[in-house]
Each structure stands twice: as C-alpha cells, then as structure tokens.
Coordinates of N, CA and C in Angstrom, one line a residue:
X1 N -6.8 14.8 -19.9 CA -7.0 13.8 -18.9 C -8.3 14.1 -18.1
X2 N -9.1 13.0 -17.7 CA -10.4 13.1 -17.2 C -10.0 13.2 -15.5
X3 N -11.1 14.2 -14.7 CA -11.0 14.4 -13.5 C -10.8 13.0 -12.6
X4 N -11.4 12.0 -13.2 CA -11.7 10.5 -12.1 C -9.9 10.0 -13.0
X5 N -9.6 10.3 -13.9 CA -7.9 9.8 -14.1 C -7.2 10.6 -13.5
X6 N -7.5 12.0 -13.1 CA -6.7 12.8 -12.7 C -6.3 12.2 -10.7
X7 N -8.0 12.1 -10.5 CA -8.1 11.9 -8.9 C -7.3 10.3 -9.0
X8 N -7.4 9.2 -9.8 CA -6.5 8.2 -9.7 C -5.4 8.2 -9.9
X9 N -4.8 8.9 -10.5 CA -3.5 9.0 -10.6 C -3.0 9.9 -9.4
X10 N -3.2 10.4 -8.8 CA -3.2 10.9 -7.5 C -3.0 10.4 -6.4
X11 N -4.1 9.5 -6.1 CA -4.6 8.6 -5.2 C -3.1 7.7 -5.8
X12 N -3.5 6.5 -6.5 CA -1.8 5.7 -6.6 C -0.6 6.0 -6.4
X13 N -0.1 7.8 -6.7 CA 1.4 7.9 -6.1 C 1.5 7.8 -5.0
X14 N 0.5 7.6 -4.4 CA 0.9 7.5 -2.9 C 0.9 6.3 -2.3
X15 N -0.1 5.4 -2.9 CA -0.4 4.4 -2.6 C 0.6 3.2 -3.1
X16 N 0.7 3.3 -4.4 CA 1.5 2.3 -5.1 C 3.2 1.9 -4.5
X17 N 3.4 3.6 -4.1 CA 5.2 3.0 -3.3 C 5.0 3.1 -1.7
X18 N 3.9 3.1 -0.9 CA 3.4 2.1 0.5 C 3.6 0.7 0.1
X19 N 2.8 0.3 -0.7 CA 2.8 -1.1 -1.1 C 3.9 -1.7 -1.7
X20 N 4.6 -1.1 -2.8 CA 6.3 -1.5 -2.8 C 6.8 -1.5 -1.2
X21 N 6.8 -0.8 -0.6 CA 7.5 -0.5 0.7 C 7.1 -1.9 1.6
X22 N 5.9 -2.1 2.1 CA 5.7 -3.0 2.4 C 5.9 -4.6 1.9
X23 N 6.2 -4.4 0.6 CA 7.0 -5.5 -0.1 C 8.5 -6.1 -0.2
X24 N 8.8 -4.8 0.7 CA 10.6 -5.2 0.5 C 11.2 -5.0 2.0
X25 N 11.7 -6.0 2.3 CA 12.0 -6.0 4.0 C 13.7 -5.4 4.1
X26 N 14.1 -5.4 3.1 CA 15.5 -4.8 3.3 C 15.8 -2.8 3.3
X27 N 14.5 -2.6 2.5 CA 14.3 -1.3 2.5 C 13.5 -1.2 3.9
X28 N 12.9 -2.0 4.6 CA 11.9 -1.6 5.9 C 13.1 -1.6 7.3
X29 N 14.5 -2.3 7.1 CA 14.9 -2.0 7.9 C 15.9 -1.0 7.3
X30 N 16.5 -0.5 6.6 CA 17.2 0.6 5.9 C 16.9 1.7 6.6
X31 N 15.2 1.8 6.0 CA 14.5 3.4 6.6 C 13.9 3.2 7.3
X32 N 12.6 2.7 7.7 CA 11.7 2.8 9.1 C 12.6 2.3 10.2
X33 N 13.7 1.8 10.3 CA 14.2 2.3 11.6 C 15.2 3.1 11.6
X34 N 15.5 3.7 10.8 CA 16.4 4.9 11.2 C 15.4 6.4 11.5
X35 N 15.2 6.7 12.8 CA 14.4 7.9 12.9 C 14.7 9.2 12.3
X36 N 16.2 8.8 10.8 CA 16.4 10.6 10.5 C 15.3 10.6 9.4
X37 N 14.3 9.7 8.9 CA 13.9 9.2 7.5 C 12.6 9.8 8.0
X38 N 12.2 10.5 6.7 CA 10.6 10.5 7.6 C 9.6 9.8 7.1
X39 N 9.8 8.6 6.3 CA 9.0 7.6 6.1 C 9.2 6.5 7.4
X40 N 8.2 6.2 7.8 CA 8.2 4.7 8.5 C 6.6 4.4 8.5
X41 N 6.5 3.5 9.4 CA 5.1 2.4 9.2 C 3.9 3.4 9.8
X42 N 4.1 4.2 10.6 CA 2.8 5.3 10.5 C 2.5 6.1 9.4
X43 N 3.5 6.4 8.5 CA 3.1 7.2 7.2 C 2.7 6.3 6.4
X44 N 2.5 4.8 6.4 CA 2.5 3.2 5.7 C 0.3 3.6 6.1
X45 N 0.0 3.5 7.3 CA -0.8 3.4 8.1 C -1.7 4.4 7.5
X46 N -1.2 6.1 8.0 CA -2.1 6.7 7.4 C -2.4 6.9 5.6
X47 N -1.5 6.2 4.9 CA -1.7 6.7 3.7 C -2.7 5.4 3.0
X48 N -2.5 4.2 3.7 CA -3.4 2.4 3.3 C -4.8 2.7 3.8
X49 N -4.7 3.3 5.3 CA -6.0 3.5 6.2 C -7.1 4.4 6.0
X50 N -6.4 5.7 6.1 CA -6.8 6.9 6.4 C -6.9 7.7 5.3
X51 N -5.5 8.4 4.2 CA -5.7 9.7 3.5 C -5.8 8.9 1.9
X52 N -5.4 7.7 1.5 CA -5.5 7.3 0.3 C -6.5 5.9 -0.4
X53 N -6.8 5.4 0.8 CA -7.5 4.4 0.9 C -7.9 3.8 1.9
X54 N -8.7 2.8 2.2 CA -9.3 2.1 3.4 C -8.9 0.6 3.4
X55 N -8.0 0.0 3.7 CA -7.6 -1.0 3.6 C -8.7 -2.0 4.3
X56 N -9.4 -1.2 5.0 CA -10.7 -2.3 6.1 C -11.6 -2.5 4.8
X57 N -12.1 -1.4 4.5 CA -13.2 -1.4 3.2 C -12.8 -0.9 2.2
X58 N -11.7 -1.3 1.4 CA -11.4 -0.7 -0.2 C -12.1 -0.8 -1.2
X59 N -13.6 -1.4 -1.1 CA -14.4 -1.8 -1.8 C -14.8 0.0 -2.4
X60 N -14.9 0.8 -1.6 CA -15.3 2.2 -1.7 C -13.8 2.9 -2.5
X61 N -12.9 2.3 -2.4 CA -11.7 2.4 -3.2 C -11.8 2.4 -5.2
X62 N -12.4 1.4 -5.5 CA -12.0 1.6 -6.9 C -12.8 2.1 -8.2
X63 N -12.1 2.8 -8.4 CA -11.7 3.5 -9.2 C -10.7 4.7 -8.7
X64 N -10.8 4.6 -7.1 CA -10.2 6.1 -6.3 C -8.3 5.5 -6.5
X65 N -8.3 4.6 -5.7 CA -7.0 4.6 -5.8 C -6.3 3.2 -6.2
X66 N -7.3 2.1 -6.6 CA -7.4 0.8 -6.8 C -8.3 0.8 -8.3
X67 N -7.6 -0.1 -9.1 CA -8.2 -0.4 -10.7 C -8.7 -1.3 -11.1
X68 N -8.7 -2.5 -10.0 CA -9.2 -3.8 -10.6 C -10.1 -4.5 -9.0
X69 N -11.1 -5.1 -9.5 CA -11.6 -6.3 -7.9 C -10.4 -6.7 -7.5
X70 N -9.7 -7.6 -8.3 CA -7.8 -8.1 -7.7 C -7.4 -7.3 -6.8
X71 N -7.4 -6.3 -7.4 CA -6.4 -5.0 -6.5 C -7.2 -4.9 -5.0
X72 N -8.4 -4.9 -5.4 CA -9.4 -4.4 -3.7 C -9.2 -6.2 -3.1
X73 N -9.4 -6.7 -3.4 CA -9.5 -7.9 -2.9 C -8.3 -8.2 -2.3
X74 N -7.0 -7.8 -3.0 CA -5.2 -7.6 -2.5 C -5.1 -6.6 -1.2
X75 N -6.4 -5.9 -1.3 CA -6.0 -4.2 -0.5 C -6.5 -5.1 0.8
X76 N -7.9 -5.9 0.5 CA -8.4 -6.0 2.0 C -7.6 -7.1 3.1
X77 N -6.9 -7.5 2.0 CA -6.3 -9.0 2.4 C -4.9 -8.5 3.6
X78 N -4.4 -7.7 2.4 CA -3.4 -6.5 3.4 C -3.6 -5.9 4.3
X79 N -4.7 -5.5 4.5 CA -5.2 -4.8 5.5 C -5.5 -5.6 7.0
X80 N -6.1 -6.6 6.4 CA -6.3 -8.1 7.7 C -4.9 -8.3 8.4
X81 N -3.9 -8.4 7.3 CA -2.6 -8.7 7.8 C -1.8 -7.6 8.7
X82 N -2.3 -6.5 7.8 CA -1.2 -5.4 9.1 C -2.2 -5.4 10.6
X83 N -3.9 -5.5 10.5 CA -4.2 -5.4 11.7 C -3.4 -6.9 12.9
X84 N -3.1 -7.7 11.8 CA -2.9 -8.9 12.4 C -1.0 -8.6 13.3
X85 N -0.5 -7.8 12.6 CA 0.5 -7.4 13.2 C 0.3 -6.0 13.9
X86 N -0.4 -5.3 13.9 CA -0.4 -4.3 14.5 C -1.0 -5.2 15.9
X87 N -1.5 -6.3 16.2 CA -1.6 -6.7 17.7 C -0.9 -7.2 18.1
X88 N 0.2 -7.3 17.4 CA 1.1 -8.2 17.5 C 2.8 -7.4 18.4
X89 N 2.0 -5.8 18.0 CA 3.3 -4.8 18.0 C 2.4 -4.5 19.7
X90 N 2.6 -4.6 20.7 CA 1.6 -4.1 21.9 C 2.2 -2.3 21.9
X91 N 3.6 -2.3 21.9 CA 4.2 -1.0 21.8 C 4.2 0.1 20.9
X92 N 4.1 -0.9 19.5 CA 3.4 0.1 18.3 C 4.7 1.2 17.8
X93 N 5.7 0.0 18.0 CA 6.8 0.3 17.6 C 7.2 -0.1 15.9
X94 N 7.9 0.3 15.3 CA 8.3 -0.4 14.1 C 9.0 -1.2 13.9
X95 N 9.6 -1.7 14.9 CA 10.7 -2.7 15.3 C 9.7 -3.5 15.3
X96 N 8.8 -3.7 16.4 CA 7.9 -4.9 17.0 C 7.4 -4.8 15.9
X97 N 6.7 -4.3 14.9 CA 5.9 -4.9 13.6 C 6.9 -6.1 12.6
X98 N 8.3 -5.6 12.5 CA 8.4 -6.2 11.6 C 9.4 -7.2 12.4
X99 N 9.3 -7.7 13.7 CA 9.2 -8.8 14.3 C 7.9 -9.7 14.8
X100 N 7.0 -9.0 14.5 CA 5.8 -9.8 14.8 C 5.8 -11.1 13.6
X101 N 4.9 -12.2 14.5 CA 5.1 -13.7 13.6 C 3.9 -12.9 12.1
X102 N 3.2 -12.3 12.1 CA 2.4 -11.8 11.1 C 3.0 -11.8 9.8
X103 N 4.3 -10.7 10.1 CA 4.7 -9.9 9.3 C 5.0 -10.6 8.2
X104 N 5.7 -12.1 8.1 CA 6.2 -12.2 6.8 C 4.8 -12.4 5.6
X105 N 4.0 -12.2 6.2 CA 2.8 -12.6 5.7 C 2.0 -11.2 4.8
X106 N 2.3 -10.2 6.1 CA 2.6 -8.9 5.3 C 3.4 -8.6 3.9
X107 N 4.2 -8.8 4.2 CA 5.2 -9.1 3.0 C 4.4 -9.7 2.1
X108 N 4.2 -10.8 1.9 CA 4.1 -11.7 0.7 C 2.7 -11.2 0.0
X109 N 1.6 -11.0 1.1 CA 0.2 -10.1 0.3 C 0.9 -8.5 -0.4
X110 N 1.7 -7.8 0.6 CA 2.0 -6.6 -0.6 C 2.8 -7.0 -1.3
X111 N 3.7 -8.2 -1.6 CA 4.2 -8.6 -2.8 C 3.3 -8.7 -4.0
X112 N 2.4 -9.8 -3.6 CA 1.6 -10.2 -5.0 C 0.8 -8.7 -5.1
X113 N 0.4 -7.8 -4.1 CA -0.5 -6.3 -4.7 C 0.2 -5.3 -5.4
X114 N 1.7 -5.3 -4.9 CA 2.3 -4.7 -5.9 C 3.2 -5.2 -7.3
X115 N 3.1 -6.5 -7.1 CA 2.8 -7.3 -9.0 C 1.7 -6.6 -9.3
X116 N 0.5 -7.0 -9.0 CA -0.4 -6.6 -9.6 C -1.1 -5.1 -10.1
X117 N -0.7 -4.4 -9.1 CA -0.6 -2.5 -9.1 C 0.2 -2.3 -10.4
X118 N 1.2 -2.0 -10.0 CA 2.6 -1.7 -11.0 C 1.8 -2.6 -12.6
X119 N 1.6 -3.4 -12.6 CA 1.5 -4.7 -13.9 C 0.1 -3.9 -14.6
X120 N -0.9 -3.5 -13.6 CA -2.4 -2.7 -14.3 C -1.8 -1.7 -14.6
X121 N -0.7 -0.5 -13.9 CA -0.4 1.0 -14.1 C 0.1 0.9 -15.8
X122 N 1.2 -0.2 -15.9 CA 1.7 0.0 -17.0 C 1.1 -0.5 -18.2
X123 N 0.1 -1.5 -17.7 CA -1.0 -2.0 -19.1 C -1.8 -0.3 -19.1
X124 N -2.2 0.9 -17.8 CA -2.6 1.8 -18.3 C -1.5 2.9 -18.8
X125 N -0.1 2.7 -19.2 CA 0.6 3.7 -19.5 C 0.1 3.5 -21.1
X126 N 0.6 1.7 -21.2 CA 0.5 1.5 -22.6 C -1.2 2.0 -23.4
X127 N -1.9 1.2 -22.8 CA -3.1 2.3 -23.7 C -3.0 3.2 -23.5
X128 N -2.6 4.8 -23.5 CA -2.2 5.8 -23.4 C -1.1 6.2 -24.4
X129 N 0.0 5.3 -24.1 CA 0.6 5.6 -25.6 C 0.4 5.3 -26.4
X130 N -0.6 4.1 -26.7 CA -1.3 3.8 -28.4 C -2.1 4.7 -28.9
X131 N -3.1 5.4 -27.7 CA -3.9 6.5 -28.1 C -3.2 7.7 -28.5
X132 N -1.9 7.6 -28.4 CA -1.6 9.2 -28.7 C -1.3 8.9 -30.8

C-alpha cells in the first residue's frame, strides 16, 4: 500500500463514521446525549474541523481524507450547515444543536456525503480486490 493510501485510509476512519453519525438522528440522541458515551458533537467538531479535515476549506482535503470534488463539495456544504447551527446552539450544548431549525438540514447534507463516501470506499475496496 502506497503512503498517500496509507494517510487516506487513515484520515476516512475517522471521518467517514462522523459523517454516518451526523446522518442518523436516532443514534445522535441515543449517544451524544447521554454524558457516559464519549462520542458527542465536540468529537463531531474536532474531527470535520480540526484533526481530520477542514470542513471550511476541504478543498486542501482531497486526496487527505476526501476522494472525489463530490465529496469536497459535500464536505463544504456540511460545514456551512453545522456553522449554521452552531449559532443556532448560543449555549453550545448538544441538545441545542440538534434542536436548532438548521439541523434537519444537517442531516440531509451528511446523508447524501455519506451515500457518496461509503459508495467511492467500496468502488475502492472493489478495485483492490480485482487487483489481487
């Protein structure tokens, strides 16, 4: 495996189940509000923003942790949205996000990015096992 597959495959485990997460509102109230879980929407935050990608500018993202324009173009769209609920949250609570009027909208952009994530990973599993 090449170093730039090694650093993207890297970069996506972390990235790819934020973005399921953010796709599914029944798992967001399950675990981010129960404080025994140590996932909730700050580890969402720093892993979209900060340690795995730039949701402001994921243009600097692909090949890092993003595989297609789609995907970056999905990433920034997402990113507009959580800032759009993060003003939405004044408390910066996880409760108040996923009552903010934004959120369903959140939802529905990490729906279609994680169709599209998941749908490129496994068109890259499959070339991979043809090659073998």
């Amino acid at each position: 495996m090449s170093e730039d597959a090694r650093l993207l495959a890297n970069h996506r485990v972390h990235v790819v189940p934020v973005v399921l997460a953010l796709a599914n509102p029944p798992w967001q109230l399950d675990v981010w509000l129960d404080p025994s879980v140590f996932e909730n929407l700050d580890h969402v935050f720093h892993t979209l923003f900060d340690d795995f990608c730039d949701a402001d500018e994921p243009e600097r993202y692909l090949g890092v942790s993003l595989r297609t324009e789609e995907e970056v173009a999905l990433m920034r769209e997402l990113g507009i949205m959580l800032n759009a609920a993060a003003a939405e949250a004044p408390n910066d609570t996880d409760a108040e996000y996923l009552q903010a009027p934004s959120w369903p909208k959140v939802v529905a952009v990490a729906g279609r990015l994680a169709q599209v994530m998941v749908a490129n990973d496994l068109k890259e599993l499959a070339a991979l096992h043809d090659a073998i």
